[in-house]
């Protein structure tokens, strides 16, 4: 099996190699606790063996749903969800899609998102677009009670029913939610939508390899079997009996914690391929929501290089020395673009003639890495041989299992998110939701 590679040699100016191996016993214990489901938050550890337990029948069912929806000749597929209920699908679809998919006829439906914000203009403009297009939708919420997607679905449900009639609308709506609880489950059962269950023991940000991510990815035209296969293979090589020396996820967890303990409080997720922008958003949620609690946690940030070298590059090179970078380096691009010779050479670029654009990108990556290390920013590199379903599947599981181990090293429960409730409580109080009368009075007194 060819696998993604982890290279942390460029952290050794800041932390010693020996200091990483000090974590061996502790992290092997944490990895076992994750797989045995005995660690903190163990009622949310269903994702640790999820890839290897997905059945052929489950994948076939998702593929059949995707074919049925695609056979309706839809232009757009709307995914309604927020946080873990949208970022995984968005990350994978963007990574695998043509950069100009929205403007080209690829033969695949374009996947668009709703309920991931409460922007009124966004919703207005989406509804306006949907009036002119053929579409179907998935509404995704594990809890089934999240305000943002519920609000978007209330509007879009009415629109789709008005456009296609109630019966055909039912054929175009998929609900993905908890097995028993939540308003969305009640609604889906009463309307008779095709429904997928999010396993009880899989939290939102660990759910991309459940129907939460797989349905939209399949509808977008990508190969969910190969995506899952990548994750299955990564599950095997990061399993509980794999020693620290061979377990790249365990090593990543150790390196980032050692950097953190040495004052590197911010981890910047770097890509040199714009298709990976949303992989960074997915990763930020995974690590931010899992580790940022009890006054602790590395702050996860991200940049798109080389674009952001012309905006954030200055800070990274010379600002506060609290940063380290984790760079996703993609081996070879899918397409080839060779730089031509120009007889006048007025732009002075003939020294690049005959080279591929990717060669320039790779030299930018190498040059930046050396400059940033020289400037005091340790560098972790993760190499993906190709940007495809298989290596994305590996990468997803790699980051998930590493996050579990890393959170345990930090001493937190990586599978809850109590802090997310604070804004909701205030928002409901301000909106005078029934049951919030006291909170409404209290918050209004503070305005
Ligand atoms: O990781 C998490 O659990 C959260 O980010 C959720 O995914 C997010 O809050 C959306 O929740 P739900 O799917 O219940 O609507």
Coordinates of C-alpha atoms and ligand atoms in Angstrom, one line a residue:
X1 CA 0.0 0.0 0.0
X2 CA 1.3 3.4 -0.9
X3 CA 0.6 5.8 1.9
X4 CA 0.8 9.5 2.8
X5 CA 4.1 10.4 4.4
X6 CA 4.9 12.4 7.4
X7 CA 8.2 14.4 7.6
X8 CA 9.0 16.3 10.7
X9 CA 12.8 16.7 10.2
X10 CA 12.3 20.5 9.9
X11 CA 11.1 20.7 13.5
X12 CA 14.5 19.6 14.9
X13 CA 15.9 23.1 15.1
X14 CA 13.2 23.7 17.8
X15 CA 12.6 20.4 19.5
X16 CA 14.8 17.3 19.7
X17 CA 14.1 14.0 18.0
X18 CA 14.5 12.3 21.4
X19 CA 11.8 14.5 22.9
X20 CA 9.3 13.0 20.4
X21 CA 10.0 9.5 21.4
X22 CA 9.4 10.4 25.0
X23 CA 5.7 10.3 24.0
X24 CA 5.9 6.7 22.8
X25 CA 4.4 4.8 25.7
X26 CA 1.8 7.5 26.6
X27 CA 0.5 7.8 23.0
X28 CA 0.4 4.0 22.4
X29 CA -1.7 3.8 25.5
X30 CA -4.0 6.6 24.2
X31 CA -4.3 4.9 20.8
X32 CA -5.3 1.7 22.5
X33 CA -7.9 3.6 24.6
X34 CA -9.3 5.1 21.4
X35 CA -9.6 1.7 19.7
X36 CA -10.8 -0.1 22.8
X37 CA -13.2 2.7 23.4
X38 CA -12.2 3.2 27.0
X39 CA -10.8 6.7 26.9
X40 CA -12.5 10.1 27.7
X41 CA -15.6 10.6 25.7
X42 CA -15.8 6.9 24.9
X43 CA -19.5 7.1 23.9
X44 CA -18.3 9.0 20.8
X45 CA -15.6 6.6 19.6
X46 CA -17.6 4.9 16.9
X47 CA -15.5 6.5 14.2
X48 CA -12.3 4.7 15.2
X49 CA -13.3 1.5 13.4
X50 CA -15.9 3.1 11.1
X51 CA -14.0 2.7 7.8
X52 CA -13.4 -1.0 8.2
X53 CA -17.0 -1.6 9.4
X54 CA -18.8 0.1 6.5
X55 CA -20.5 -2.7 4.6
X56 CA -20.8 -3.2 0.9
X57 CA -24.6 -3.0 1.3
X58 CA -24.3 0.4 3.0
X59 CA -22.1 1.7 0.2
X60 CA -24.4 0.2 -2.4
X61 CA -27.4 1.8 -0.8
X62 CA -25.7 5.3 -0.9
X63 CA -24.7 4.7 -4.5
X64 CA -28.3 3.7 -5.5
X65 CA -29.6 6.9 -3.8
X66 CA -27.0 8.9 -5.7
X67 CA -28.0 7.3 -9.0
X68 CA -31.7 7.9 -8.4
X69 CA -31.1 11.6 -7.6
X70 CA -28.7 12.0 -10.5
X71 CA -31.2 10.4 -12.9
X72 CA -33.5 13.3 -12.2
X73 CA -31.0 15.4 -14.3
X74 CA -30.5 17.9 -11.5
X75 CA -28.2 20.9 -12.0
X76 CA -27.7 21.4 -8.3
X77 CA -27.7 19.4 -5.2
X78 CA -28.2 21.4 -2.0
X79 CA -26.6 20.2 1.2
X80 CA -28.2 21.8 4.2
X81 CA -26.0 21.5 7.3
X82 CA -23.3 23.2 9.4
X83 CA -20.0 22.3 11.1
X84 CA -19.4 18.6 10.8
X85 CA -22.6 18.2 8.9
X86 CA -21.1 20.1 5.9
X87 CA -17.4 20.6 6.1
X88 CA -16.3 17.0 5.3
X89 CA -18.4 16.8 2.1
X90 CA -17.3 20.3 1.0
X91 CA -13.6 19.5 1.6
X92 CA -13.7 16.3 -0.4
X93 CA -15.9 17.6 -3.2
X94 CA -13.7 20.8 -3.6
X95 CA -10.5 18.8 -3.5
X96 CA -11.7 16.5 -6.3
X97 CA -13.6 18.9 -8.5
X98 CA -12.4 21.0 -11.5
X99 CA -11.6 24.4 -10.1
X100 CA -14.2 26.0 -12.4
X101 CA -16.9 23.3 -11.9
X102 CA -19.5 26.0 -11.4
X103 CA -18.9 27.4 -14.8
X104 CA -18.3 24.3 -16.8
X105 CA -20.6 21.5 -17.9
X106 CA -19.0 18.5 -16.3
X107 CA -22.0 16.3 -16.5
X108 CA -22.2 16.2 -12.7
X109 CA -24.6 18.2 -10.5
X110 CA -23.0 21.1 -8.7
X111 CA -23.1 20.7 -4.9
X112 CA -24.0 23.9 -3.1
X113 CA -24.5 24.5 0.6
X114 CA -27.1 26.1 2.8
X115 CA -27.7 26.3 6.5
X116 CA -23.9 26.8 7.1
X117 CA -24.6 30.5 7.9
X118 CA -27.5 32.8 8.6
X119 CA -26.8 35.3 5.8
X120 CA -30.1 36.7 4.5
X121 CA -28.6 37.7 1.2
X122 CA -27.0 34.3 0.8
X123 CA -30.4 32.6 1.3
X124 CA -32.2 35.0 -0.9
X125 CA -29.7 34.5 -3.7
X126 CA -29.7 30.8 -3.4
X127 CA -33.5 30.6 -3.5
X128 CA -33.5 32.9 -6.6
X129 CA -31.0 30.5 -8.3
X130 CA -32.9 27.4 -7.3
X131 CA -36.1 28.8 -8.9
X132 CA -34.3 28.6 -12.3
X133 CA -32.6 25.2 -11.8
X134 CA -33.4 21.5 -11.4
X135 CA -32.4 20.4 -8.0
X136 CA -32.6 18.0 -5.0
X137 CA -31.4 18.4 -1.5
X138 CA -30.1 16.7 1.7
X139 CA -30.8 18.1 5.1
X140 CA -28.2 17.0 7.6
X141 CA -28.2 17.4 11.3
X142 CA -27.1 14.9 13.9
X143 CA -28.9 16.6 16.7
X144 CA -31.8 17.5 14.4
X145 CA -32.2 20.7 16.4
X146 CA -29.5 23.1 15.1
X147 CA -31.0 26.5 14.2
X148 CA -29.0 27.4 11.1
X149 CA -29.9 24.3 9.0
X150 CA -33.4 24.1 10.5
X151 CA -34.1 27.6 9.3
X152 CA -32.6 27.0 5.8
X153 CA -34.6 23.8 5.5
X154 CA -37.9 25.5 6.5
X155 CA -37.5 27.9 3.6
X156 CA -36.1 25.5 1.0
X157 CA -38.6 22.8 1.9
X158 CA -41.4 25.2 1.0
X159 CA -39.7 26.2 -2.2
X160 CA -39.1 22.6 -3.4
X161 CA -42.7 21.6 -2.6
X162 CA -43.9 24.7 -4.5
X163 CA -41.8 23.9 -7.5
X164 CA -42.3 20.1 -7.8
X165 CA -45.4 19.4 -5.7
X166 CA -45.3 17.6 -2.4
X167 CA -45.0 14.1 -3.7
X168 CA -42.1 14.7 -6.1
X169 CA -40.4 17.0 -3.4
X170 CA -40.3 13.9 -1.2
X171 CA -38.4 12.0 -3.8
X172 CA -35.9 14.9 -3.9
X173 CA -35.2 15.3 -0.2
X174 CA -32.9 13.1 1.8
X175 CA -32.7 13.5 5.6
X176 CA -29.5 12.5 7.4
X177 CA -29.9 12.6 11.2
X178 CA -29.9 10.7 14.5
X179 CA -31.7 7.4 14.7
X180 CA -34.3 8.4 17.2
X181 CA -34.1 12.0 18.6
X182 CA -34.5 15.4 17.2
X183 CA -37.0 17.5 15.3
X184 CA -35.5 16.5 12.0
X185 CA -36.0 12.8 12.7
X186 CA -39.7 13.5 13.5
X187 CA -40.1 15.6 10.4
X188 CA -38.4 13.0 8.1
X189 CA -40.5 10.2 9.5
X190 CA -43.7 12.1 9.1
X191 CA -42.9 13.2 5.6
X192 CA -41.5 9.8 4.5
X193 CA -38.1 11.1 3.2
X194 CA -35.3 8.7 2.4
X195 CA -33.4 8.8 5.7
X196 CA -29.9 7.9 6.7
X197 CA -28.8 7.5 10.2
X198 CA -25.8 9.1 11.8
X199 CA -24.5 6.5 14.3
X200 CA -25.0 7.5 17.9
X201 CA -21.3 7.1 18.7
X202 CA -20.0 9.3 15.8
X203 CA -19.8 13.1 16.5
X204 CA -20.3 15.6 13.8
X205 CA -16.7 16.5 13.0
X206 CA -15.8 12.8 12.8
X207 CA -18.7 11.9 10.5
X208 CA -17.5 12.6 6.9
X209 CA -17.2 8.8 6.2
X210 CA -20.9 8.2 7.2
X211 CA -23.8 9.2 4.9
X212 CA -23.2 12.8 6.2
X213 CA -20.3 13.1 3.8
X214 CA -20.7 10.1 1.5
X215 CA -24.2 10.9 0.0
X216 CA -23.2 14.3 -1.4
X217 CA -19.7 13.0 -2.5
X218 CA -21.4 10.2 -4.5
X219 CA -24.0 12.6 -6.0
X220 CA -21.1 14.9 -7.0
X221 CA -19.8 12.0 -9.1
X222 CA -16.9 10.8 -6.9
X223 CA -15.9 7.3 -6.0
X224 CA -16.9 6.7 -2.3
X225 CA -15.6 3.1 -2.3
X226 CA -12.0 4.3 -3.0
X227 CA -12.4 7.1 -0.5
X228 CA -13.4 4.6 2.2
X229 CA -10.7 2.1 1.1
X230 CA -8.1 4.8 1.7
X231 CA -9.5 5.3 5.2
X232 CA -9.6 1.5 5.8
X233 CA -5.9 1.3 4.9
X234 CA -5.0 4.1 7.2
X235 CA -7.0 2.6 10.0
X236 CA -4.9 -0.6 9.6
X237 CA -1.5 1.2 9.7
X238 CA -2.5 3.4 12.7
X239 CA -4.2 0.6 14.7
X240 CA -3.7 -0.1 18.4
X241 CA -1.0 -2.7 17.9
X242 CA 1.1 -0.5 15.5
X243 CA 4.1 0.7 17.4
X244 CA 4.8 4.4 17.7
X245 CA 7.9 4.2 15.4
X246 CA 5.6 3.0 12.6
X247 CA 2.5 5.0 13.4
X248 CA 2.5 8.3 11.6
X249 CA -0.6 9.6 13.3
X250 CA 0.9 8.9 16.7
X251 CA 4.1 10.7 15.6
X252 CA 2.1 13.7 14.4
X253 CA 0.2 13.9 17.7
X254 CA 3.5 13.8 19.6
X255 CA 5.3 16.4 17.4
X256 CA 2.5 19.0 17.6
X257 CA 2.2 18.5 21.4
X258 CA 5.9 18.9 21.9
X259 CA 5.9 22.0 19.8
X260 CA 3.0 23.3 21.9
X261 CA 4.8 22.7 25.1
X262 CA 7.7 24.7 23.6
X263 CA 5.6 27.8 23.1
X264 CA 4.3 27.1 19.6
X265 CA 0.7 27.9 20.2
X266 CA -0.6 28.2 16.7
X267 CA -0.6 25.5 14.0
X268 CA -1.0 26.8 10.5
X269 CA -2.3 24.3 8.0
X270 CA -0.7 25.2 4.6
X271 CA -1.6 24.1 1.1
X272 CA -0.1 24.8 -2.2
X273 CA -3.1 23.7 -4.1
X274 CA -6.2 25.9 -4.0
X275 CA -8.5 22.8 -4.2
X276 CA -7.5 22.1 -0.6
X277 CA -8.8 25.3 0.9
X278 CA -11.8 23.5 2.5
X279 CA -9.8 20.6 3.7
X280 CA -8.2 23.2 5.9
X281 CA -11.6 24.4 7.1
X282 CA -12.5 20.8 7.9
X283 CA -9.2 20.3 9.7
X284 CA -9.7 23.5 11.7
X285 CA -13.0 22.3 12.9
X286 CA -11.7 18.9 13.8
X287 CA -8.8 20.2 15.8
X288 CA -10.3 23.4 17.1
X289 CA -13.5 21.9 18.4
X290 CA -11.7 18.8 19.7
X291 CA -8.8 20.4 21.6
X292 CA -9.8 24.0 22.4
X293 CA -11.2 23.7 25.9
X294 CA -10.3 24.0 29.6
X295 CA -8.0 27.0 28.7
X296 CA -5.8 24.7 26.5
X297 CA -5.3 23.8 22.9
X298 CA -3.2 24.7 19.8
X299 CA -5.0 27.4 17.8
X300 CA -5.6 25.9 14.3
X301 CA -5.2 28.4 11.5
X302 CA -4.8 28.0 7.7
X303 CA -3.3 29.7 4.7
X304 CA -3.4 29.0 0.9
X305 CA 0.0 29.4 -0.6
X306 CA 1.4 30.9 -2.6
X307 CA -1.6 33.3 -2.6
X308 CA -1.3 34.1 1.1
X309 CA 2.5 34.5 1.0
X310 CA 1.5 37.9 -0.4
X311 CA -0.7 38.7 2.6
X312 CA 0.2 36.5 5.6
X313 CA 3.7 35.7 4.5
X314 CA 5.2 38.7 6.3
X315 CA 3.6 37.8 9.6
X316 CA 4.7 34.2 9.4
X317 CA 8.2 35.1 8.5
X318 CA 8.7 37.8 11.1
X319 CA 5.7 38.2 13.5
X320 CA 5.2 36.6 16.9
X321 CA 7.3 33.4 17.1
X322 CA 4.4 31.2 18.3
X323 CA 3.7 29.5 15.1
X324 CA 4.4 26.2 13.4
X325 CA 3.3 25.0 10.0
X326 CA 1.8 21.7 8.8
X327 CA 2.1 21.6 5.0
X328 CA 0.1 19.4 2.8
X329 CA 2.3 18.7 -0.2
X330 CA 0.7 17.0 -3.2
X331 CA 3.0 14.9 -5.2
X332 CA 2.0 15.4 -8.8
X333 CA -0.8 17.4 -10.3
X334 CA -3.3 15.7 -12.7
X335 CA -2.7 18.0 -15.6
X336 CA 0.4 19.3 -17.3
X337 CA 1.1 22.9 -18.2
X338 CA 4.5 23.7 -19.6
X339 CA 5.9 27.3 -19.6
X340 CA 6.6 28.4 -23.2
X341 CA 9.6 30.3 -24.5
X342 CA 9.0 33.9 -25.5
X343 CA 11.4 35.3 -28.2
X344 CA 11.4 38.8 -26.7
X345 CA 11.6 37.6 -23.1
X346 CA 10.3 41.0 -21.9
X347 CA 9.0 39.5 -18.7
X348 CA 12.4 37.9 -18.1
X349 CA 10.9 34.4 -17.6
X350 CA 12.7 32.5 -20.2
X351 CA 14.8 30.8 -17.5
X352 CA 11.5 28.9 -16.7
X353 CA 10.8 27.9 -20.3
X354 CA 10.2 24.2 -20.7
X355 CA 9.5 23.7 -17.0
X356 CA 6.1 22.7 -15.7
X357 CA 4.1 25.2 -13.6
X358 CA 4.2 22.6 -10.8
X359 CA 8.0 22.8 -10.7
X360 CA 7.7 26.5 -9.9
X361 CA 5.1 25.7 -7.2
X362 CA 7.3 23.0 -5.7
X363 CA 10.3 25.4 -5.6
X364 CA 8.1 28.0 -3.9
X365 CA 7.1 25.4 -1.4
X366 CA 10.7 24.3 -0.7
X367 CA 12.0 27.9 -0.6
X368 CA 9.2 29.0 1.8
X369 CA 9.8 26.0 4.1
X370 CA 13.5 26.9 4.4
X371 CA 12.7 30.6 4.9
X372 CA 10.1 30.0 7.5
X373 CA 12.3 27.5 9.4
X374 CA 15.1 30.1 9.3
X375 CA 12.6 32.7 10.6
X376 CA 11.7 30.5 13.6
X377 CA 8.7 28.5 12.3
X378 CA 9.0 24.8 12.6
X379 CA 7.6 22.8 9.6
X380 CA 5.8 19.5 9.5
X381 CA 5.2 18.1 6.0
X382 CA 2.5 15.6 5.0
X383 CA 3.0 14.3 1.5
X384 CA 0.0 13.1 -0.5
X385 CA 1.3 11.3 -3.6
X386 CA -1.8 12.3 -5.6
X387 CA -4.9 14.4 -5.0
X388 CA -7.5 11.6 -5.4
X389 CA -10.2 9.8 -3.4
X390 CA -7.8 7.1 -2.1
X391 CA -5.3 9.5 -0.5
X392 CA -8.0 11.8 0.8
X393 CA -9.5 8.8 2.6
X394 CA -6.1 8.1 4.1
X395 CA -5.7 11.8 5.1
X396 CA -9.1 12.0 6.7
X397 CA -8.6 9.0 8.9
X398 CA -5.0 10.1 9.7
X399 CA -6.1 13.5 11.0
X400 CA -9.1 12.0 12.9
X401 CA -7.1 9.4 14.8
X402 CA -4.2 11.7 15.4
X403 CA -6.6 14.3 16.8
X404 CA -8.0 11.7 19.3
X405 CA -4.5 10.9 20.5
X406 CA -3.4 14.5 20.5
X407 CA -6.4 15.5 22.6
X408 CA -5.7 12.8 25.1
X409 CA -2.1 14.0 25.4
X410 CA -3.5 17.5 26.1
X411 CA -5.7 15.9 28.8
X412 CA -9.1 17.0 27.3
X413 CA -12.1 15.1 26.1
X414 CA -11.7 15.6 22.3
X415 CA -15.2 14.4 21.6
X416 CA -17.4 17.0 23.2
X417 CA -18.0 20.7 22.4
X418 CA -19.6 22.3 25.5
X419 CA -18.3 25.8 24.5
X420 CA -20.5 25.8 21.4
X421 CA -23.6 26.2 23.6
X422 CA -22.8 29.7 24.9
X423 CA -23.6 31.6 21.8
X424 CA -26.8 29.6 21.2
X425 CA -28.1 30.4 24.7
X426 CA -27.5 34.1 24.2
X427 CA -29.0 34.1 20.7
X428 CA -32.1 32.3 21.9
X429 CA -32.5 34.7 24.8
X430 CA -32.1 37.7 22.5
X431 CA -34.7 36.1 20.1
X432 CA -37.1 35.6 23.0
X433 CA -37.4 31.9 22.5
X434 CA -40.1 30.4 24.7
X435 CA -38.4 28.9 27.8
X436 CA -35.7 31.6 27.8
X437 CA -37.6 34.3 29.6
X438 CA -35.2 34.7 32.5
X439 CA -32.2 34.6 30.2
X440 CA -33.9 37.2 28.0
X441 CA -34.3 39.6 30.9
X442 CA -30.7 39.1 32.0
X443 CA -29.1 39.6 28.6
X444 CA -31.2 42.6 27.8
X445 CA -30.1 44.2 31.0
X446 CA -26.6 44.0 29.7
X447 CA -27.2 45.7 26.4
Ligands
LIG1 O1 -18.6 18.4 15.5 C1 -19.8 18.7 15.9 O2 -20.4 17.9 16.7 C2 -20.4 20.0 15.5 O3 -19.6 20.9 14.9 C3 -21.6 19.7 14.7 O4 -21.3 19.1 13.5 C4 -22.4 21.0 14.3 O5 -22.6 21.8 15.5 C5 -23.7 20.7 13.6 O6 -24.5 19.9 14.5 P1 -25.7 19.0 14.0 O7 -25.2 18.1 13.0 O8 -26.3 18.4 15.2 O9 -26.7 20.0 13.3

